[in-house]
Tab-separated table of C-alpha atoms in Angstrom:
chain	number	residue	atom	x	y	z
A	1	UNK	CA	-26.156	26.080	5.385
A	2	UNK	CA	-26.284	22.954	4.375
A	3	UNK	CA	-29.085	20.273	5.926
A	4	UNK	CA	-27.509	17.117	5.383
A	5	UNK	CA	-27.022	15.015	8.175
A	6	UNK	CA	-23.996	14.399	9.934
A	7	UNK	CA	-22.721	10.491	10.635
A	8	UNK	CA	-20.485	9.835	13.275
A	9	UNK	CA	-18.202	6.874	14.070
A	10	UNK	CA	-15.750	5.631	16.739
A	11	UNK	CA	-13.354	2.788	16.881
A	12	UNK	CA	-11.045	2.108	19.737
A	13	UNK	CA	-8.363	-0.729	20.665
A	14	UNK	CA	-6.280	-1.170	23.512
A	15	UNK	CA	-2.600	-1.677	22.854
A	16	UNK	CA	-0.117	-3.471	24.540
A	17	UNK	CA	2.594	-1.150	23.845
A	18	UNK	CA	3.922	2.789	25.074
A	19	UNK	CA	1.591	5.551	23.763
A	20	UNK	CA	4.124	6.952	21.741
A	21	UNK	CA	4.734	4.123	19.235
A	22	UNK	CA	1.285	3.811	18.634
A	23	UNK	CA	1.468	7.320	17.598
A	24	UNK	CA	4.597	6.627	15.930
A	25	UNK	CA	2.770	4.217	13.405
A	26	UNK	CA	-0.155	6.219	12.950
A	27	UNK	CA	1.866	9.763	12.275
A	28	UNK	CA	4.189	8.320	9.159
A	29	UNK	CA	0.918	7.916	6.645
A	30	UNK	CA	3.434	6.841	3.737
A	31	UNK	CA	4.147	4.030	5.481
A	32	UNK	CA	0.502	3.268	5.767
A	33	UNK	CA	0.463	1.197	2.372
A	34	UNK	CA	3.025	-1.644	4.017
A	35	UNK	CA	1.274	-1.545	7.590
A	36	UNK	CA	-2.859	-0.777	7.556
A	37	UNK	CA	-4.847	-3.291	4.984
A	38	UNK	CA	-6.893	-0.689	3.440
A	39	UNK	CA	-4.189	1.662	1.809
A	40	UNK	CA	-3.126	1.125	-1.084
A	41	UNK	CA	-0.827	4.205	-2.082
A	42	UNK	CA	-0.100	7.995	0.114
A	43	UNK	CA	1.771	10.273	-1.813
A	44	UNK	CA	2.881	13.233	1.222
A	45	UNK	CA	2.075	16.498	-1.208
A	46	UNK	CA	3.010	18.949	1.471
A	47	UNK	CA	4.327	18.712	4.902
A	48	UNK	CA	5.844	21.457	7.494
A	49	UNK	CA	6.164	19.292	10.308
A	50	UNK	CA	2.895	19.831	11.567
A	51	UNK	CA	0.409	20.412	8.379
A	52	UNK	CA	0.240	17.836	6.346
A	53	UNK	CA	-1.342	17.117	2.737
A	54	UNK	CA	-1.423	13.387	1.183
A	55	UNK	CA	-2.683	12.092	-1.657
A	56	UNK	CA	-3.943	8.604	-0.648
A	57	UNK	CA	-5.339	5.741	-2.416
A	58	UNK	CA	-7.696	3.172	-0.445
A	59	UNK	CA	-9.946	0.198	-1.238
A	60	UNK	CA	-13.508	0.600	0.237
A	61	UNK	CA	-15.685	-2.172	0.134
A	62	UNK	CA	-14.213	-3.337	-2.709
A	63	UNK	CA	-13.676	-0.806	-4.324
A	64	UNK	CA	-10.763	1.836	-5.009
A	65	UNK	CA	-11.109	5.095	-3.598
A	66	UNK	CA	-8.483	8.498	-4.159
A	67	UNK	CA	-8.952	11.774	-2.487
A	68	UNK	CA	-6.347	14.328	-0.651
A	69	UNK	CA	-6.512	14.633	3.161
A	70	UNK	CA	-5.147	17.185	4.554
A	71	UNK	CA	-3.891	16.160	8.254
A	72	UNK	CA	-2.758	18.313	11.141
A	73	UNK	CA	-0.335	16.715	13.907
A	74	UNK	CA	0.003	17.019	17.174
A	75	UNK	CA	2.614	14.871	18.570
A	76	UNK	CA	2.339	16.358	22.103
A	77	UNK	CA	-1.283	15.740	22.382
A	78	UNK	CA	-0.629	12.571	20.062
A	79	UNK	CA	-3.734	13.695	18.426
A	80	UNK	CA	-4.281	14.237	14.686
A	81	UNK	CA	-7.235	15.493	12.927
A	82	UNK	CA	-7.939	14.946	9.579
A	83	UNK	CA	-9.899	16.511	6.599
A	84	UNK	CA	-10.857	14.963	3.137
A	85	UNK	CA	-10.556	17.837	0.071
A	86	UNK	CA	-13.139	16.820	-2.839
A	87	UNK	CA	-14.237	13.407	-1.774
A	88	UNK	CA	-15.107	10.895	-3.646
A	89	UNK	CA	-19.375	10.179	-4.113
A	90	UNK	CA	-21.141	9.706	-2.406
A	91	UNK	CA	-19.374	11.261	0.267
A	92	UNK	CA	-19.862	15.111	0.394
A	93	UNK	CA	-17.319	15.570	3.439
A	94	UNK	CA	-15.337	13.482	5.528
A	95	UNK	CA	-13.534	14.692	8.836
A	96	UNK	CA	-11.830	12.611	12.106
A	97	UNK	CA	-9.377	12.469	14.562
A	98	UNK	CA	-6.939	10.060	15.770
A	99	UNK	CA	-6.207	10.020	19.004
A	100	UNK	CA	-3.529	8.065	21.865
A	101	UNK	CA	-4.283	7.762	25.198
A	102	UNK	CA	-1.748	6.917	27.597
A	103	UNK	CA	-2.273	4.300	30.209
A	104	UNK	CA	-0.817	3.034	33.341
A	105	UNK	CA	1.938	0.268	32.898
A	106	UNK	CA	2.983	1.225	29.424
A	107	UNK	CA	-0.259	0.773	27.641
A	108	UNK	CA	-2.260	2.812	25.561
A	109	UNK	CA	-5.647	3.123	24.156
A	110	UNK	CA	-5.801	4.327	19.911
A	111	UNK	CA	-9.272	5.879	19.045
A	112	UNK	CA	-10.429	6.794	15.788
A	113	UNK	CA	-13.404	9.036	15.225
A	114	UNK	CA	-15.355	9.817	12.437
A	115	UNK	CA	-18.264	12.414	10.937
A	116	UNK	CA	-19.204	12.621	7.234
A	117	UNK	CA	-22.631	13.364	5.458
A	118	UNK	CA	-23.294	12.554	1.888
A	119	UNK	CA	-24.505	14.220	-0.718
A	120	UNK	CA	-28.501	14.496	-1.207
A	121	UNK	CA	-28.359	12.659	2.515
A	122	UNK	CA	-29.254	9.268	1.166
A	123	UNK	CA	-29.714	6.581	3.485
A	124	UNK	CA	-28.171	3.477	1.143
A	125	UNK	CA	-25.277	5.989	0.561
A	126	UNK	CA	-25.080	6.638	4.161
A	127	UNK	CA	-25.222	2.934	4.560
A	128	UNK	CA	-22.312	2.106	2.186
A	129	UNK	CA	-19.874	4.666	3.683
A	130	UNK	CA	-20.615	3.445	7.662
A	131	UNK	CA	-19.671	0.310	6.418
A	132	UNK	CA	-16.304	0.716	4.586
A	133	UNK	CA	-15.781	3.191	7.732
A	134	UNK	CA	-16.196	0.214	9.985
A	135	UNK	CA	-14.326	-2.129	7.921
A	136	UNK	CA	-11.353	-0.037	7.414
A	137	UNK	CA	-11.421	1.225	11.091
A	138	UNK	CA	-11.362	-2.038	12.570
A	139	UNK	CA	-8.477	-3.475	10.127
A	140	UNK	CA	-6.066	-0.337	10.571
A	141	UNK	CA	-6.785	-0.386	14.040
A	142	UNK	CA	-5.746	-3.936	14.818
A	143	UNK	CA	-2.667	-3.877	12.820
A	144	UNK	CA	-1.367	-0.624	14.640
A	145	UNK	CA	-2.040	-2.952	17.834
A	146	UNK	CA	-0.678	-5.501	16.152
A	147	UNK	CA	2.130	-3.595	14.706
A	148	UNK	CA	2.836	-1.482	18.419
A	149	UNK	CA	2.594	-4.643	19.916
A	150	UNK	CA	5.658	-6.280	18.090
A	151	UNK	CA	8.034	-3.118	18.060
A	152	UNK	CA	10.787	-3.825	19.563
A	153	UNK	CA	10.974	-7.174	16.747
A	154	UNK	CA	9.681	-4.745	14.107
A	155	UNK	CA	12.949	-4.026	12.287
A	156	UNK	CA	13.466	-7.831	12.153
A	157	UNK	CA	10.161	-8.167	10.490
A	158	UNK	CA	9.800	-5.516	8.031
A	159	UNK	CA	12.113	-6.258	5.134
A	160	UNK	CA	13.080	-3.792	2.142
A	161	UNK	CA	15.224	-4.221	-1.024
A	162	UNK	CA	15.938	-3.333	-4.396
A	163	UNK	CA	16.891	-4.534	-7.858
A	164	UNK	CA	18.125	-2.639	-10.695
A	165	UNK	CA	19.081	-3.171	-14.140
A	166	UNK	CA	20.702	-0.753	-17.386
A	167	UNK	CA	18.923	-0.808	-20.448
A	168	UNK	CA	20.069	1.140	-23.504
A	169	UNK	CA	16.841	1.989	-25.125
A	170	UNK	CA	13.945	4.115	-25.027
A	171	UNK	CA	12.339	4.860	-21.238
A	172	UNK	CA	9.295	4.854	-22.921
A	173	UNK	CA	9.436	1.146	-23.817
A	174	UNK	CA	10.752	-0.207	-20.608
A	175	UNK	CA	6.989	1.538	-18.858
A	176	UNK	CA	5.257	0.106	-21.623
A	177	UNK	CA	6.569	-3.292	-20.641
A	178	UNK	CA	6.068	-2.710	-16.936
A	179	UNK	CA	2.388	-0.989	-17.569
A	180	UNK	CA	0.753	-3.845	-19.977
A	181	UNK	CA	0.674	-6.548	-17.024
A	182	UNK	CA	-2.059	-8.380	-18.895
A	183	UNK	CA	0.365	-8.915	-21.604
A	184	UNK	CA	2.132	-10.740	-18.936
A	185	UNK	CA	1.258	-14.657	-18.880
A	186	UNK	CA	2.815	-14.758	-22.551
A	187	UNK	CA	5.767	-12.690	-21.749
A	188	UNK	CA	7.022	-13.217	-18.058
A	189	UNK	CA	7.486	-16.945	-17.449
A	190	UNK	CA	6.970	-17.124	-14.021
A	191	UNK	CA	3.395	-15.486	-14.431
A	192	UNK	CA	0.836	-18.445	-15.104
A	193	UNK	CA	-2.322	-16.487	-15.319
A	194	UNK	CA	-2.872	-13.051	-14.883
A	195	UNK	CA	-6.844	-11.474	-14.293
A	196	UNK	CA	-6.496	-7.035	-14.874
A	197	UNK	CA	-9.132	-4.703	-14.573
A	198	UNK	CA	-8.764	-1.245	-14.975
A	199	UNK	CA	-11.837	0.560	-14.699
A	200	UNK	CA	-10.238	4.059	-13.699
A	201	UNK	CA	-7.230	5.105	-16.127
A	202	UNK	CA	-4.209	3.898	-14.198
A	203	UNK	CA	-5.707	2.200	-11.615
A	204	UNK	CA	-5.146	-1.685	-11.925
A	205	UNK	CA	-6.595	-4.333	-10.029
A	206	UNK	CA	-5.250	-7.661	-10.779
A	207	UNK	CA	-5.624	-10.991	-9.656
A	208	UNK	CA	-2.090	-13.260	-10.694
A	209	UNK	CA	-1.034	-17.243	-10.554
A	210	UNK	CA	2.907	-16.906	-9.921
A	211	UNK	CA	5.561	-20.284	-10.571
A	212	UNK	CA	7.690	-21.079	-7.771
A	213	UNK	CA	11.061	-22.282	-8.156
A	214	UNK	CA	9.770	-26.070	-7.152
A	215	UNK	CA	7.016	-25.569	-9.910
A	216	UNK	CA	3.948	-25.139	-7.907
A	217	UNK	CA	2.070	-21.786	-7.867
A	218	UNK	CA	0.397	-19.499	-5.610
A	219	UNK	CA	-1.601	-16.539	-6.052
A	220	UNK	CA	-1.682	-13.065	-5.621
A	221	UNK	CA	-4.160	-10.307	-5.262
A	222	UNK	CA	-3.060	-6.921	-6.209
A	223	UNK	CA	-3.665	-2.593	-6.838
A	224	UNK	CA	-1.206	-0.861	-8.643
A	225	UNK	CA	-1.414	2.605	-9.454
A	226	UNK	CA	0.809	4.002	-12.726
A	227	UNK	CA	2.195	7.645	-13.375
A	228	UNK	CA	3.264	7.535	-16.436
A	229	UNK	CA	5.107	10.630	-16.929
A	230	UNK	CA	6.777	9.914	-13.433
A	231	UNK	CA	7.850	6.373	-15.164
A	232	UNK	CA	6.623	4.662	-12.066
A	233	UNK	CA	3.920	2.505	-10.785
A	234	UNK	CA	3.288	1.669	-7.781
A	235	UNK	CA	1.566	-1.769	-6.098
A	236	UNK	CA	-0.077	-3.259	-2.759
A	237	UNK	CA	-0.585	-6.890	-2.490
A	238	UNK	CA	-3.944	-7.206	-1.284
A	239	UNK	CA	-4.132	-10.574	-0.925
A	240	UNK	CA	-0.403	-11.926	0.083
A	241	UNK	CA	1.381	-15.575	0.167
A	242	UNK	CA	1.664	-16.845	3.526
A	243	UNK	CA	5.212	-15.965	4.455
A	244	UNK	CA	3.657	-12.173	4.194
A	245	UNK	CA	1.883	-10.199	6.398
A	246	UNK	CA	1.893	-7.352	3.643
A	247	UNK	CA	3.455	-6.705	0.324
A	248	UNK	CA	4.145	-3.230	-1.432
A	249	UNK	CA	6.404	-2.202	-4.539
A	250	UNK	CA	7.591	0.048	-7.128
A	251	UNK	CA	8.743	-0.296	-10.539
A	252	UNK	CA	10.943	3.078	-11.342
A	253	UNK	CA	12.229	3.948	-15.342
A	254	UNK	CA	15.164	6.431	-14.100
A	255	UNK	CA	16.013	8.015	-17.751
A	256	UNK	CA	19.568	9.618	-18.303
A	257	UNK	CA	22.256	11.465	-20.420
A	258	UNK	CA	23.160	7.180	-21.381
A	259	UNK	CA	20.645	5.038	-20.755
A	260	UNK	CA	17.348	3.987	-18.667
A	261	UNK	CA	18.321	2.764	-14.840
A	262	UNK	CA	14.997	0.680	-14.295
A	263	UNK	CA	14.735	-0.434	-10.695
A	264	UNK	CA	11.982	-3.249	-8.923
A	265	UNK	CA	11.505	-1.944	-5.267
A	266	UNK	CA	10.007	-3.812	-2.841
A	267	UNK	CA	8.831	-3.648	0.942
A	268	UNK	CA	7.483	-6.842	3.161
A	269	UNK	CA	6.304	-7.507	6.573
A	270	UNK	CA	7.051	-11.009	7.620
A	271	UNK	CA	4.265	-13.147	8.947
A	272	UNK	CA	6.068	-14.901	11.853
A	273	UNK	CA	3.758	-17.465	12.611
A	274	UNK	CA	3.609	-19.165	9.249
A	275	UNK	CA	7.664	-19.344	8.928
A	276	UNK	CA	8.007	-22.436	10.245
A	277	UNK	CA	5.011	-23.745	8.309
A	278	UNK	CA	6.433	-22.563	5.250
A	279	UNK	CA	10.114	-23.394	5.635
A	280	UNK	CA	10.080	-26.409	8.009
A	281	UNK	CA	9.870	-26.790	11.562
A	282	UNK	CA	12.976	-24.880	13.068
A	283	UNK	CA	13.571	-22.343	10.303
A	284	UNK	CA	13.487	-18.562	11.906
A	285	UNK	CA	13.096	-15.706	10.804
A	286	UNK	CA	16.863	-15.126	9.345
A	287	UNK	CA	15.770	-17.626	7.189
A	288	UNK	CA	12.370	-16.154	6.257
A	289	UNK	CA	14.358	-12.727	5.168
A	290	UNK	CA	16.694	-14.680	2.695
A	291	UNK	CA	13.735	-16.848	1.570
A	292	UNK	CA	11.821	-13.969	0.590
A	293	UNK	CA	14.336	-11.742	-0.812
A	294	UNK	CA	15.479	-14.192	-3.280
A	295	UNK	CA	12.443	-15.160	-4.341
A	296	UNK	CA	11.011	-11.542	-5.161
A	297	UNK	CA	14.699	-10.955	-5.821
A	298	UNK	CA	14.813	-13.413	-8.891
A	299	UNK	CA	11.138	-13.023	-10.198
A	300	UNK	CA	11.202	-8.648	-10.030
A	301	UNK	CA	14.835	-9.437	-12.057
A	302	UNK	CA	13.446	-11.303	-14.737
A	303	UNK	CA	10.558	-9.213	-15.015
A	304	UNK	CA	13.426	-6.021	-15.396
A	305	UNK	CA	15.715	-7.829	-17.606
A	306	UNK	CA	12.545	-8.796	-19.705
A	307	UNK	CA	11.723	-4.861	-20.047
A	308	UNK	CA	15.177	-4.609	-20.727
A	309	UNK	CA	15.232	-6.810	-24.121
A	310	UNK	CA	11.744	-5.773	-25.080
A	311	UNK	CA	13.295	-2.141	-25.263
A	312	UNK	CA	16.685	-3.311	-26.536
A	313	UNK	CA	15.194	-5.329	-29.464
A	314	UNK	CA	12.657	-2.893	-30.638
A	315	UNK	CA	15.912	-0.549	-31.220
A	316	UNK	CA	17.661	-2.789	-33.048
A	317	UNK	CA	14.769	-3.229	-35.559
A	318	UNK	CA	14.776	0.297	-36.068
């Protein structure tokens, strides 16, 4: 048996809201990515309706983190345990629970525990995974509060569109396009600067300056995460203009019998409180909706129709 010691956490908030849609948010991990700051990306691998496996990609102080999770529901209980499959190091394993207790007068209280060890029992290693434990536990938990909190205005707030455009060339080139972001500031015009890392293969963390239609700029902190033989990549916002509470995406290349069908995707929840900051006093959030779908609407487009002549072109020299 093993001798490394086990760590053990617990979190806890108190939410305004009916025990059930606190479990609600917590038992739909895909969604996780556009509601809980840490998560970047889940992919749901399996699922029967009450055993779960995900594929989930997470920042961690600072860093990001990939591992599958394999989760087991129980909506009754409004419990959920959870397992990590071949962690990442320095953690050896990683196990919790979330759990919803119902309270008198509609209310709930959301717990999330916590035990891990690491490997060769280290105490800085220790150290470093308490404290990305913490910091994630405390963010996910106050936007599920947050989030329960504000559901009956949730639909209202939580904004998703699409954009698509036909290009008659090679998939292959249209990913290219999409992939070499750091290519970018000379190709897109409404990208001023663009910082890209990419220590893991397919793993991008970028930092971008973005033109408005007035001609100022703002700036945006980012994770994408490519699959190239999927034709997709897939992005959080990490760090979000003001209008946004959160920010995800996906670029698809949809190859067929005629063509490529390339299509910008992207998901948003509104940040009431800054609306009228941003748009003038007595704009609402109607207003915030067609604000921010046109002006994701008319960047992702120019990015797609871009892709589209980059693949176009390179045919025609051929």
């Amino acid at each position: 048996m093993s001798s490394e010691r086990v760590y053990r956490t617990a979190h806890s908030v108190e939410v305004a809201a009916p025990a059930g849609v606190a479990y609600g948010l917590i038992s739909n991990a895909v969604q996780w990515p556009l509601f809980l700051p840490p998560n970047v990306h889940v992919e749901r691998l399996d699922f029967d309706g009450q055993n779960e496996r995900l594929r989930m990609w997470a920042t961690a102080n600072g860093e990001v983190r990939s591992w599958i999770s394999r989760r087991v529901q129980d909506p009754q209980a409004r419990r959920i345990d959870f397992r990590q499959q071949h962690p990442q190091a320095p953690v050896a394993t990683m196990n919790g629970t979330w759990t919803v207790e119902e309270r008198p007068g509609g209310t709930s209280v959301l717990t999330l525990l916590h035990d891990f060890t690491v490997t060769g029992d280290r105490a800085e290693d220790a150290a470093w995974v308490e404290r990305a434990i913490d910091t994630n536990s405390v963010a996910e938990l106050d936007h599920v509060k947050r989030l329960a909190e504000r559901w009956p205005r949730l639909d209202e707030l939580v904004l998703s569109f699409e954009d698509a455009v036909r290009v008659k060339g090679p998939s292959e080139l249209v990913y290219d396009f999409l992939y070499r972001v750091s290519d970018w500031p000379e190709l897109v015009p409404h990208v001023a600067r663009l910082e890209l890392t990419e220590d893991t293969p397919g793993v991008q963390v970028m930092a971008m300056d973005t033109r408005t239609a007035d001609g100022s700029t703002h700036t945006t902190e980012s994770v994408r995460v490519c699959f190239p033989q999927a034709g997709r990549i897939v992005y959080k916002q990490t760090t979000t203009p003001a209008l946004m509470d959160a920010h995800t995406g996906e670029w698809s290349v949809l190859p067929d019998e005629s063509g490529v069908t390339v299509i910008s995707q992207h998901s948003v929840v509104l940040c009431e409180e800054a609306i009228e900051s941003v748009l003038g006093e007595g704009a609402d959030l109607a207003q915030a909706r067609r604000y921010v779908r046109e002006a994701l609407g008319r960047n992702s487009t120019a990015t797609l129709n871009l892709a589209k002549r980059h693949a176009e072109s390179a045919i025609r020299v051929l």
